[in-house]
mmCIF file of C-alpha atoms in Angstrom:
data_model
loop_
_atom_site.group_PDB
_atom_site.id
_atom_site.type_symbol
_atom_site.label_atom_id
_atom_site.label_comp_id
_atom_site.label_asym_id
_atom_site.label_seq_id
_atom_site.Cartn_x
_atom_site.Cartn_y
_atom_site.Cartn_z
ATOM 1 C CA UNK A 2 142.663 269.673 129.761
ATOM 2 C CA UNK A 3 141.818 272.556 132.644
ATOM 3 C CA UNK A 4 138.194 271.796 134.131
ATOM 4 C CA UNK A 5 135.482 274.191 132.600
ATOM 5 C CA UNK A 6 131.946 275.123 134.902
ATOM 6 C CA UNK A 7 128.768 275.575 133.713
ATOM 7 C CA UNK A 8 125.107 275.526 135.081
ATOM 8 C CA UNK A 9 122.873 273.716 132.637
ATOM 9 C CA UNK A 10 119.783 271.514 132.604
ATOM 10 C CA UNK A 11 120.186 268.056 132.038
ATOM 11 C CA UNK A 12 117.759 267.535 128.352
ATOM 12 C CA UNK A 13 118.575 264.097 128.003
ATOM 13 C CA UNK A 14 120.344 261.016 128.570
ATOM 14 C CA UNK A 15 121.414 257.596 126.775
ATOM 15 C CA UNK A 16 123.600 254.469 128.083
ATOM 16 C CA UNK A 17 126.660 254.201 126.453
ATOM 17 C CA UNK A 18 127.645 250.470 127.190
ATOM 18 C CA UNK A 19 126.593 248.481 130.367
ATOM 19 C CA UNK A 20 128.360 251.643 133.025
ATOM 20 C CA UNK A 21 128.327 254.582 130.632
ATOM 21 C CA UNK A 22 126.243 257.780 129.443
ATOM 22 C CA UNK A 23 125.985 260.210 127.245
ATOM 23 C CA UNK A 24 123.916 263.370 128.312
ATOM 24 C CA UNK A 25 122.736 266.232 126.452
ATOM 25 C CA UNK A 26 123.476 269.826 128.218
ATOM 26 C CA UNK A 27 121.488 273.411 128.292
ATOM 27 C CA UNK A 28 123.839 275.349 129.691
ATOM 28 C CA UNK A 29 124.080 279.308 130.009
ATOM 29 C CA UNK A 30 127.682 279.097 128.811
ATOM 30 C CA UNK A 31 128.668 276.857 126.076
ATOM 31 C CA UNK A 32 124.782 276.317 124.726
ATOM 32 C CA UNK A 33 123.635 272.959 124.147
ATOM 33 C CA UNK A 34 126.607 270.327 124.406
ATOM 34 C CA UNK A 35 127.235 267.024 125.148
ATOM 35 C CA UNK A 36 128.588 265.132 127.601
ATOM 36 C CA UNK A 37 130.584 261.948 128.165
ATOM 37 C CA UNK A 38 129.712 260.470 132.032
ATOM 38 C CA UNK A 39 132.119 257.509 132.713
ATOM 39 C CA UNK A 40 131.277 255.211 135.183
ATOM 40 C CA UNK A 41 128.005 254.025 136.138
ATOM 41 C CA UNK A 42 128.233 255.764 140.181
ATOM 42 C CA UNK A 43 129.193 259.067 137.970
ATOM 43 C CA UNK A 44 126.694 258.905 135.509
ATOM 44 C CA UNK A 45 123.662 258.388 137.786
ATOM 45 C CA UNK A 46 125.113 261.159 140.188
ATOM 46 C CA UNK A 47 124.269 263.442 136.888
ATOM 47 C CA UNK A 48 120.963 262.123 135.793
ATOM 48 C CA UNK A 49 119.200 260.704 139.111
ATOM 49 C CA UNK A 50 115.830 258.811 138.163
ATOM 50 C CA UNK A 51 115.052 261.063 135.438
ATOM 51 C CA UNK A 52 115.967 264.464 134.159
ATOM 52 C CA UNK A 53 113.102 266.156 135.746
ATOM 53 C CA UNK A 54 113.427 265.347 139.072
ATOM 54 C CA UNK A 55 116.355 267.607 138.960
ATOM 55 C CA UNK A 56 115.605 269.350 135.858
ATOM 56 C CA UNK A 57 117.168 272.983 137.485
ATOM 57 C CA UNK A 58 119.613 273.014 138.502
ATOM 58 C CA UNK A 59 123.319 271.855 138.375
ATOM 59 C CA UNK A 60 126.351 272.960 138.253
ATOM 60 C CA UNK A 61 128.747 271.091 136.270
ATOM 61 C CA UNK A 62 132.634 270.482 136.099
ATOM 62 C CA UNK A 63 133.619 268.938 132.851
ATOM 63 C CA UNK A 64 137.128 268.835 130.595
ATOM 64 C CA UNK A 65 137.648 268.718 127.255
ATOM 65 C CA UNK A 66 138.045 265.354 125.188
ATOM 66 C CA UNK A 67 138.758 264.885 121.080
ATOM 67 C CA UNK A 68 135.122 264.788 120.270
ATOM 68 C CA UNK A 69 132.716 265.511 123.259
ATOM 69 C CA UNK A 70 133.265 267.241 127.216
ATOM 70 C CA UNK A 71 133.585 264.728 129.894
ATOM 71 C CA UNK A 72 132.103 264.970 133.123
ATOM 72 C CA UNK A 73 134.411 265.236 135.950
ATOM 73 C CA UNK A 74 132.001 266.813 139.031
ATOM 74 C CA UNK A 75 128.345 267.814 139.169
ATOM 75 C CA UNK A 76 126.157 269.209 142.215
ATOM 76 C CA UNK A 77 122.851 270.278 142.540
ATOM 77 C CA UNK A 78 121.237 273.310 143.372
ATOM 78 C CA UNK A 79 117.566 273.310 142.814
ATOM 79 C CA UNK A 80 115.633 269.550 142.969
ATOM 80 C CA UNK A 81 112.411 269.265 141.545
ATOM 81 C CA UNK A 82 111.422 265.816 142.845
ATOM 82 C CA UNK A 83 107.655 266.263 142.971
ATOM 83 C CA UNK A 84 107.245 266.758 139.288
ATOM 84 C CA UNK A 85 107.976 262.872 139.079
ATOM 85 C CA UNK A 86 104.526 262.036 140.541
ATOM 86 C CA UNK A 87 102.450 264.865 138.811
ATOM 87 C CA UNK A 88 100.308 263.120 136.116
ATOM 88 C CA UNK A 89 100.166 264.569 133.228
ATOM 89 C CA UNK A 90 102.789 267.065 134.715
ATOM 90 C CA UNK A 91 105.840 264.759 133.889
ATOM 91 C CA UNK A 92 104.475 264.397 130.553
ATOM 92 C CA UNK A 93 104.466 267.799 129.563
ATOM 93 C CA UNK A 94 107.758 268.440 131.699
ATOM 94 C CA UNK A 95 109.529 265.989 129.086
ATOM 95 C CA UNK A 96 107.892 267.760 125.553
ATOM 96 C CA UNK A 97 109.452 271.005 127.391
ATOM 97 C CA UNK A 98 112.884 269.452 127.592
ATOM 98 C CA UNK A 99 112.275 267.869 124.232
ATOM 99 C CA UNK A 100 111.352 271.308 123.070
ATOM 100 C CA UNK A 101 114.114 273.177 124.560
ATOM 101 C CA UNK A 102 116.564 270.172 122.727
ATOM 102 C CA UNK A 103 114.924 270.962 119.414
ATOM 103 C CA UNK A 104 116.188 274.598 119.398
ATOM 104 C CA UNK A 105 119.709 274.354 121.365
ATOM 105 C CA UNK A 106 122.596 275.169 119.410
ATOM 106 C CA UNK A 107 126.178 274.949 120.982
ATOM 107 C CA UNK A 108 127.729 278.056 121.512
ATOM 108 C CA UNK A 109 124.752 280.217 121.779
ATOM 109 C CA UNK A 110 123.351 281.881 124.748
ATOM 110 C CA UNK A 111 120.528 279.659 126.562
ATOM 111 C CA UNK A 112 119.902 281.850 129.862
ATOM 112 C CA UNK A 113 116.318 282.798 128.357
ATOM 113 C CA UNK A 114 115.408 279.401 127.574
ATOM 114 C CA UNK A 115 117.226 278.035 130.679
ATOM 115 C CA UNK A 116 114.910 280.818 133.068
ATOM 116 C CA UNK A 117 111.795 279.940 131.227
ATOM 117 C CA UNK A 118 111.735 276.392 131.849
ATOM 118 C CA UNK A 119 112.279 277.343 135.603
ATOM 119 C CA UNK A 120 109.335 279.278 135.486
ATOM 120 C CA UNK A 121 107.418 277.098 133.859
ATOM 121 C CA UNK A 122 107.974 273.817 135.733
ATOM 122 C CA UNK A 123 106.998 275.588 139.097
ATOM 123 C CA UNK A 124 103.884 276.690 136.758
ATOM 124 C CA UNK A 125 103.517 273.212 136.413
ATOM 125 C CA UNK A 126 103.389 272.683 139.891
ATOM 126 C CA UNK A 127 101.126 275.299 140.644
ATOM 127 C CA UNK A 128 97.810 273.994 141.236
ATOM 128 C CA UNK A 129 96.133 276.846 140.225
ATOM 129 C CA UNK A 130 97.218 277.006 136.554
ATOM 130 C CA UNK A 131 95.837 274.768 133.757
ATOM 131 C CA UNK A 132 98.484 272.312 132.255
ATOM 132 C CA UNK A 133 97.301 272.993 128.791
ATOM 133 C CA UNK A 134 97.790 277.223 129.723
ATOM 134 C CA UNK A 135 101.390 276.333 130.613
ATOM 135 C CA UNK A 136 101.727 274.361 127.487
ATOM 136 C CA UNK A 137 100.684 276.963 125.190
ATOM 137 C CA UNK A 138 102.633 279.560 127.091
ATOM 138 C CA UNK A 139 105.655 277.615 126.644
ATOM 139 C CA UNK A 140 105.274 277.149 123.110
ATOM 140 C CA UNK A 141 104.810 280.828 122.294
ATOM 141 C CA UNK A 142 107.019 282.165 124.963
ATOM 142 C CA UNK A 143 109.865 279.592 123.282
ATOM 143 C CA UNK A 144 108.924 281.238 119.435
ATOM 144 C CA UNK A 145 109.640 284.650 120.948
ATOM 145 C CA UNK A 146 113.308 283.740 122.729
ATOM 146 C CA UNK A 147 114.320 281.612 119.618
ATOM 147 C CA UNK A 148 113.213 284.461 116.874
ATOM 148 C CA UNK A 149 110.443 282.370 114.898
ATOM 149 C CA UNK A 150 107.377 284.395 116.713
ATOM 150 C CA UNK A 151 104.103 284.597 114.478
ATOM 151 C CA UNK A 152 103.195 288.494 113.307
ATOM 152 C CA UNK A 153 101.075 289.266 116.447
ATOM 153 C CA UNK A 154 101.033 293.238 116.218
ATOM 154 C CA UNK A 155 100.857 293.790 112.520
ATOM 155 C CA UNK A 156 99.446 292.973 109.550
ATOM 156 C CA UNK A 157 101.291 290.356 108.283
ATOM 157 C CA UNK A 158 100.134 291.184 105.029
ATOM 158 C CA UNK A 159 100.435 295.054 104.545
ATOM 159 C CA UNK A 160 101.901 295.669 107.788
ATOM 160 C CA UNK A 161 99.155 297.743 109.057
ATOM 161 C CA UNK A 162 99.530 297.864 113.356
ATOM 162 C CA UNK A 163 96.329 296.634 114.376
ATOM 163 C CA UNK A 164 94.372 297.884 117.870
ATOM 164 C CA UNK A 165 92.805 295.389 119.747
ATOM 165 C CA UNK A 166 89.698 296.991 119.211
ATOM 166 C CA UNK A 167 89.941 295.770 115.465
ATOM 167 C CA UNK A 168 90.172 292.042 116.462
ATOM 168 C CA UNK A 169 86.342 291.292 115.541
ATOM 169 C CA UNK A 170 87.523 291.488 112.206
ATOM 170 C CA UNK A 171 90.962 289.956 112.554
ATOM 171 C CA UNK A 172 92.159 286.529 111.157
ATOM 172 C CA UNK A 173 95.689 284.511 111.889
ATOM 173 C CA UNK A 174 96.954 282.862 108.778
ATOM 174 C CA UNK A 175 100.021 280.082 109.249
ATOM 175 C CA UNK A 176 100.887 280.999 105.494
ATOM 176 C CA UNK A 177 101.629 284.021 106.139
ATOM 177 C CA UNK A 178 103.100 283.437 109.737
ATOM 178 C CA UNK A 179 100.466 286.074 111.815
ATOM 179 C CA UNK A 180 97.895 288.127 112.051
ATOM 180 C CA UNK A 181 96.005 289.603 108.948
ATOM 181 C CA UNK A 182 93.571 292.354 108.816
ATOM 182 C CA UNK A 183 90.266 291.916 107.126
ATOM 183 C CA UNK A 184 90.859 293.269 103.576
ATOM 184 C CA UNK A 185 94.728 291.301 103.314
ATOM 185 C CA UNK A 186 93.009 288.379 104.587
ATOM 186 C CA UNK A 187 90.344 287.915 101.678
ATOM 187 C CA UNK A 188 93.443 286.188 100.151
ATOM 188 C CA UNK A 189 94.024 283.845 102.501
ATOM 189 C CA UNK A 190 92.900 280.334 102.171
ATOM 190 C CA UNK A 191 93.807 279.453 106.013
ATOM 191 C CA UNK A 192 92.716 282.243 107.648
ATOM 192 C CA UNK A 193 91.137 281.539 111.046
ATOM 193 C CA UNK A 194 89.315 284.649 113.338
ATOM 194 C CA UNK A 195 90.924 285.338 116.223
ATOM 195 C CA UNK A 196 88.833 286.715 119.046
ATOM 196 C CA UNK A 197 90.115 289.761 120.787
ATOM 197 C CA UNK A 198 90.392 287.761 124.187
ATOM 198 C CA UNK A 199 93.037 285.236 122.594
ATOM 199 C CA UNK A 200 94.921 287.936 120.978
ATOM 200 C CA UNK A 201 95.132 289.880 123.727
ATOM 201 C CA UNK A 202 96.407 287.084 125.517
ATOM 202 C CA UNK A 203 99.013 285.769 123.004
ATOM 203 C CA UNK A 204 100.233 289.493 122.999
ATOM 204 C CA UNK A 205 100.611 289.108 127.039
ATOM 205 C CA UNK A 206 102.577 285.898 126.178
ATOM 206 C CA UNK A 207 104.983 287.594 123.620
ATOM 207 C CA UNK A 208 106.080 290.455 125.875
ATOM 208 C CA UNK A 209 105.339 290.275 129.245
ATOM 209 C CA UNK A 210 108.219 290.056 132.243
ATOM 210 C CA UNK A 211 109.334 286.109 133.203
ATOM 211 C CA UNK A 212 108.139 286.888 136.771
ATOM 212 C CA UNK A 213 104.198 287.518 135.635
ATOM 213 C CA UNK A 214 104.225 285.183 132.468
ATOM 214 C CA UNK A 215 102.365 282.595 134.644
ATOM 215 C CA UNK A 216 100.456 284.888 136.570
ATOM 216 C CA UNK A 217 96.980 285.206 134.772
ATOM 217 C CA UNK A 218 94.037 282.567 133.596
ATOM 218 C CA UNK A 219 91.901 282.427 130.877
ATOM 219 C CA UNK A 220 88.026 281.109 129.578
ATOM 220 C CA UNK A 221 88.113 277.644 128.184
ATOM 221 C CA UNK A 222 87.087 279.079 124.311
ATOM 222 C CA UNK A 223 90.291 281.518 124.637
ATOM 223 C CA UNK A 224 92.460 278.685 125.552
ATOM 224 C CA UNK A 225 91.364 276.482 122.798
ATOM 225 C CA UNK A 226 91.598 279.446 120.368
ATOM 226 C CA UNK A 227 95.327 279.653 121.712
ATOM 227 C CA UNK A 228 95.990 275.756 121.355
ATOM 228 C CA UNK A 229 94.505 276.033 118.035
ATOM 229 C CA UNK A 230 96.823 278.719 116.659
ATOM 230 C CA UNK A 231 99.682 277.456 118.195
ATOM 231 C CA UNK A 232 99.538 273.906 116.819
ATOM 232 C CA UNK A 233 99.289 275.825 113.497
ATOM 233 C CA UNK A 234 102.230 277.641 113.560
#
């Protein structure tokens, strides 16, 4: 078959036999594939020590077989070998990837989700930025690029567009995917009140360039409200 490139991110990896692997591929031209590495010097050429360490990125050469690409060539462009001695930074590096896995579909266009997990592993590096920030970032930042973003700007109920200056009487409902205003929300069973600090912020989030998305902090009580509506949705 003729050799195909792509530049992907190396999600996962699993032995196939005692010399073999199978890796899983986010790559800005094919979307999410997999790929057949034969031989053991190949395969750990494409998945040193762990995924992360050179999670972006690499360029890879593969050809087509009957039921999966084969690797033929891979070389790196960007190593991120700190990352594997960052505790809990690894950790949350690998829910990323898992993540990222979760919503790749071959065939689809992954330079969005391929640019935010740059960004968001040297986040992870950054000293200066809470992990749990990044995390929540992440999440919402990953709703928006794959389409399933909670109702952040309108009433998810009547469809009202709420000012920020209304937050101290706005709730976020996970039945009804958003934000509600005060009189739609009376019908809510699992409304929560969202302070005007986290929805501001979650706004931010939703909107905001790649190059300032992990440029801002925020009070402990806005994180948590953050965490807590995001592990609703």
């Amino acid at each position: 078959s003729d050799l195909i490139t792509v530049q992907g991110v190396v999600l996962s990896a699993m032995p196939v036999g005692d010399y073999d692997k199978r890796i899983v591929l986010l790559t800005r031209e094919e979307g999410e594939i997999s790929v057949f590495c034969q031989g053991s010097e190949t395969a750990e050429q494409s998945v040193h020590g762990s995924s992360l360490t050179r999670l972006y990125s690499e360029v890879f050469t593969l050809y087509e077989g009957r039921t999966s690409y084969n690797l033929n060539q891979v070389s790196v462009q960007i190593y991120f070998v700190e990352l594997a001695t960052r505790q809990p930074g690894v950790y949350y590096g690998y829910y990323f990837l898992e993540l990222a896995d979760y919503f790749g579909k071959e065939g689809t266009d992954e330079k969005e989700m391929m640019n935010l997990l740059y960004v968001t592993i040297k986040a992870i590096l950054n000293p200066h930025i809470e992990d749990r920030l990044v995390r929540c970032i992440y999440e919402l930042r990953t709703m928006v690029i794959q389409g399933v973003m909670p109702q952040l700007f309108q009433c998810a109920g009547c469809g009202r567009e709420l000012m920020e200056e209304e937050t101290g009487e706005l709730f976020f409902s996970q039945d009804e995917h958003g934000i509600l205003c005060a009189d739609c929300s009376r019908m809510a069973m699992d409304r929560k009140r969202i302070s005007a600090a986290a929805l501001y912020a979650m706004r931010y989030i939703a909107v905001s360039p790649l190059a300032k998305l992990y440029t801002f902090t925020v009070r402990d009580d806005v994180l948590r409200d953050v965490q807590q509506i995001n592990n609703t949705v």
